[in-house]
């Protein structure tokens, strides 16, 4: 079954304690991306990756890091989380980065993060 | 920041009514997608439109991409309770970034 898997689904942490949210896809997709979703703001892109070892900043990259050492994995790292990073996070992948009519972006189920 | 504005933000209608959701921007996009998201889940793609003026139909849903590729609309005919959810538009740039709209929360009352 084609899927994007995020872990954990829920996370409560404290300010300054480093954390990693993992993301894995089993579709051999080149493009992977992280988003955060906040009420009234929609989804905002944090980082994206066109392929292994290629990552780029999205709209709101401050306070986040990513790596793409393998094609299937794209972890999101918060080195020193702060309360304003409390949000719902989604990982997504698609075959290519360019949006052609049949290039579907698949989303994970989300990670709800609370930073106290 | 290229922001996609959606309207209305909230919509509550009776089963059987028609509705239109709008997605507007001051920027031009390479293509535009519409998603539906249900509570506790990630967005699910409904359609992609790539050509200015393009119209696509998916059963009772009709999607249109503006001639100038800055705006789009989603029209639902004879809404059903199963259509309830958060509808999101998303535009892509030639630089492979995605920008999502602010979302329209639709409730269809039986």
Coordinates of C-alpha atoms in Angstrom, one line a residue:
Chain A
X1 CA 0.0 0.0 0.0
X2 CA 1.3 3.4 -1.0
X3 CA 1.8 5.5 2.0
X4 CA 3.6 8.3 3.8
X5 CA 4.3 7.5 7.4
X6 CA 5.1 10.0 10.1
X7 CA 6.1 9.4 13.7
X8 CA 5.2 10.2 16.3
X9 CA 1.5 11.2 15.8
X10 CA 1.4 13.2 19.0
X11 CA 4.3 14.8 20.9
X12 CA 4.5 17.1 23.9
X13 CA 7.8 18.5 24.8
X14 CA 9.4 21.5 26.6
X15 CA 11.2 24.5 25.2
X16 CA 14.8 23.8 24.1
X17 CA 14.6 20.0 24.0
X18 CA 15.8 18.8 20.6
X19 CA 13.3 16.6 18.8
X20 CA 13.0 14.8 15.5
X21 CA 9.9 13.9 13.6
X22 CA 10.4 11.1 11.1
X23 CA 8.8 10.7 7.7
X24 CA 9.1 7.8 5.3
X25 CA 7.5 7.0 2.0
X26 CA 7.4 3.7 0.1
X27 CA 6.6 5.0 -3.4
X28 CA 10.2 5.8 -4.5
X29 CA 9.2 9.4 -4.8
X30 CA 11.8 12.0 -5.6
X31 CA 10.1 15.0 -4.0
X32 CA 9.4 15.3 -0.3
X33 CA 8.2 18.2 1.8
X34 CA 7.3 19.3 5.3
X35 CA 4.4 21.6 6.1
X36 CA 2.9 23.1 9.2
X37 CA -0.8 23.8 9.6
X38 CA -2.1 26.5 11.8
X39 CA -5.7 27.9 12.2
X40 CA -6.5 30.6 9.7
X41 CA -3.1 30.3 8.0
X42 CA -3.6 27.1 6.0
X43 CA -0.6 24.9 5.3
X44 CA 2.8 26.6 5.0
X45 CA 5.8 24.8 3.5
X46 CA 8.8 24.5 5.8
X47 CA 11.4 22.7 3.7
X48 CA 11.3 20.6 0.6
X49 CA 13.6 18.2 -1.2
X50 CA 13.9 17.5 -4.9
X51 CA 16.0 14.4 -4.4
X52 CA 18.6 12.8 -2.2
X53 CA 21.0 15.4 -0.7
X54 CA 19.0 18.2 -2.3
X55 CA 17.0 20.3 0.1
X56 CA 15.6 23.9 -0.1
X57 CA 13.8 26.3 2.2
X58 CA 10.1 26.8 1.9
X59 CA 8.1 29.7 3.2
X60 CA 8.8 29.3 7.0
X61 CA 12.1 27.5 7.5
X62 CA 13.3 29.3 10.6
X63 CA 13.9 27.0 13.6
X64 CA 13.8 23.8 11.5
X65 CA 16.4 21.6 9.9
X66 CA 16.0 18.7 7.5
X67 CA 18.1 16.1 5.8
X68 CA 17.7 13.7 2.9
X69 CA 20.3 11.0 3.1
X70 CA 18.0 8.3 1.6
X71 CA 15.3 8.7 -0.9
X72 CA 12.6 7.3 1.3
X73 CA 13.3 9.3 4.5
X74 CA 13.0 13.0 5.2
X75 CA 13.2 13.8 8.9
X76 CA 12.3 17.2 10.4
X77 CA 14.5 18.4 13.2
X78 CA 13.8 21.0 15.8
X79 CA 17.1 21.8 17.5
X80 CA 15.7 24.0 20.1
X81 CA 11.9 24.0 20.0
X82 CA 9.9 27.1 21.1
X83 CA 6.2 27.5 21.9
X84 CA 5.5 29.2 18.6
X85 CA 6.4 25.9 16.9
X86 CA 3.4 24.3 18.5
X87 CA 1.5 23.2 15.4
X88 CA 0.2 20.3 13.3
X89 CA 2.9 19.1 10.9
X90 CA 2.5 17.2 7.7
X91 CA 5.0 15.4 5.5
X92 CA 4.2 14.9 1.9
X93 CA 5.8 13.2 -1.2
X94 CA 5.3 13.2 -4.9
X95 CA 6.9 11.5 -7.8
X96 CA 8.4 14.8 -9.1
X97 CA 8.5 18.3 -7.8
X98 CA 6.8 19.8 -10.8
X99 CA 3.1 19.7 -10.8
X100 CA 1.8 17.9 -13.8
X101 CA -1.7 16.8 -14.1
X102 CA -1.0 13.3 -12.8
X103 CA 1.7 14.2 -10.2
X104 CA -0.1 13.5 -7.0
X105 CA 1.2 14.8 -3.7
X106 CA 0.5 12.2 -0.9
X107 CA 0.3 13.4 2.7
X108 CA 1.1 11.7 5.9
X109 CA -1.5 11.6 8.7
X110 CA 0.1 14.4 10.6
X111 CA 2.1 15.0 13.8
X112 CA 0.5 17.2 16.5
X113 CA 3.3 18.9 18.4
X114 CA 2.9 20.9 21.6
X115 CA 5.9 22.8 22.9
X116 CA 5.5 24.0 26.5
Chain B
X1 CA 5.1 35.3 0.4
X2 CA 2.7 34.4 -2.2
X3 CA -0.5 34.0 -0.3
X4 CA -3.6 32.3 -1.7
X5 CA -6.8 33.7 -0.2
X6 CA -9.8 31.5 0.0
X7 CA -13.4 32.6 0.5
X8 CA -15.5 32.0 2.3
X9 CA -13.6 30.8 5.3
X10 CA -16.6 28.9 6.7
X11 CA -19.7 27.7 4.8
X12 CA -22.7 25.9 6.3
X13 CA -25.4 24.8 3.9
X14 CA -28.3 22.4 3.6
X15 CA -28.0 19.1 1.7
X16 CA -28.9 19.6 -2.0
X17 CA -27.8 23.2 -2.2
X18 CA -25.0 24.4 -4.6
X19 CA -21.9 26.3 -3.5
X20 CA -18.8 27.9 -4.8
X21 CA -15.4 28.3 -3.1
X22 CA -12.9 30.8 -4.4
X23 CA -9.1 30.8 -4.4
X24 CA -7.4 34.1 -5.3
X25 CA -3.9 35.4 -5.5
X26 CA -2.0 38.3 -6.9
X27 CA 0.7 35.9 -8.2
X28 CA 0.7 33.6 -11.2
X29 CA 1.1 29.9 -10.6
X30 CA 2.4 27.1 -12.8
X31 CA -0.5 25.0 -11.8
X32 CA -3.1 24.8 -9.0
X33 CA -4.5 21.9 -7.0
X34 CA -7.5 21.4 -4.8
X35 CA -7.5 19.2 -1.8
X36 CA -10.0 18.0 0.8
X37 CA -9.0 17.4 4.4
X38 CA -10.9 15.6 7.1
X39 CA -10.2 15.9 10.8
X40 CA -7.2 13.9 11.9
X41 CA -6.0 13.2 8.4
X42 CA -3.7 14.7 5.8
X43 CA -5.1 16.5 2.7
X44 CA -6.2 14.4 -0.2
X45 CA -5.8 15.6 -3.7
X46 CA -9.0 16.2 -5.7
X47 CA -7.7 17.7 -8.9
X48 CA -4.9 19.5 -10.6
X49 CA -5.4 22.3 -13.2
X50 CA -2.5 23.4 -15.3
X51 CA -3.8 25.6 -18.2
X52 CA -5.3 29.0 -17.9
X53 CA -9.1 28.8 -18.4
X54 CA -9.1 25.1 -17.8
X55 CA -12.3 23.5 -16.5
X56 CA -12.4 20.1 -14.9
X57 CA -15.3 18.1 -13.7
X58 CA -15.3 15.4 -11.1
X59 CA -18.8 14.1 -10.6
X60 CA -20.6 16.9 -8.8
X61 CA -17.5 19.0 -8.4
X62 CA -16.4 21.5 -11.1
X63 CA -13.0 23.2 -10.9
X64 CA -11.9 26.2 -12.9
X65 CA -8.5 27.8 -13.4
X66 CA -8.6 31.5 -14.2
X67 CA -7.4 32.7 -17.6
X68 CA -4.5 34.6 -15.9
X69 CA -3.6 31.6 -13.7
X70 CA -4.0 33.7 -10.5
X71 CA -7.3 32.3 -9.3
X72 CA -9.4 29.3 -9.2
X73 CA -12.9 28.2 -8.1
X74 CA -14.5 25.0 -6.9
X75 CA -18.3 24.6 -7.5
X76 CA -20.2 21.8 -5.8
X77 CA -23.6 20.9 -7.2
X78 CA -26.3 19.3 -4.9
X79 CA -24.0 19.1 -1.9
X80 CA -24.2 16.0 0.3
X81 CA -23.1 15.4 3.9
X82 CA -20.2 13.4 2.6
X83 CA -18.8 16.6 1.1
X84 CA -18.2 18.0 4.6
X85 CA -14.6 18.9 5.2
X86 CA -11.8 21.4 4.8
X87 CA -11.1 22.4 1.2
X88 CA -7.7 23.7 0.3
X89 CA -6.3 25.2 -2.8
X90 CA -2.5 25.0 -3.5
X91 CA -0.4 26.6 -6.2
X92 CA 3.0 25.6 -7.3
X93 CA 5.8 27.9 -8.6
X94 CA 8.4 27.2 -11.3
X95 CA 10.8 26.9 -8.4
X96 CA 8.9 23.9 -7.0
X97 CA 7.5 25.5 -3.9
X98 CA 4.0 24.9 -2.9
X99 CA 1.7 27.6 -1.4
X100 CA -1.6 26.6 0.2
X101 CA -4.7 28.7 0.6
X102 CA -6.1 29.6 4.0
X103 CA -8.9 26.9 3.6
X104 CA -12.7 26.8 3.5
X105 CA -14.4 24.7 6.1
X106 CA -17.6 23.3 4.6
X107 CA -20.5 21.7 6.6
X108 CA -23.4 20.1 4.8
X109 CA -26.4 19.7 7.0
X110 CA -28.6 16.6 6.3

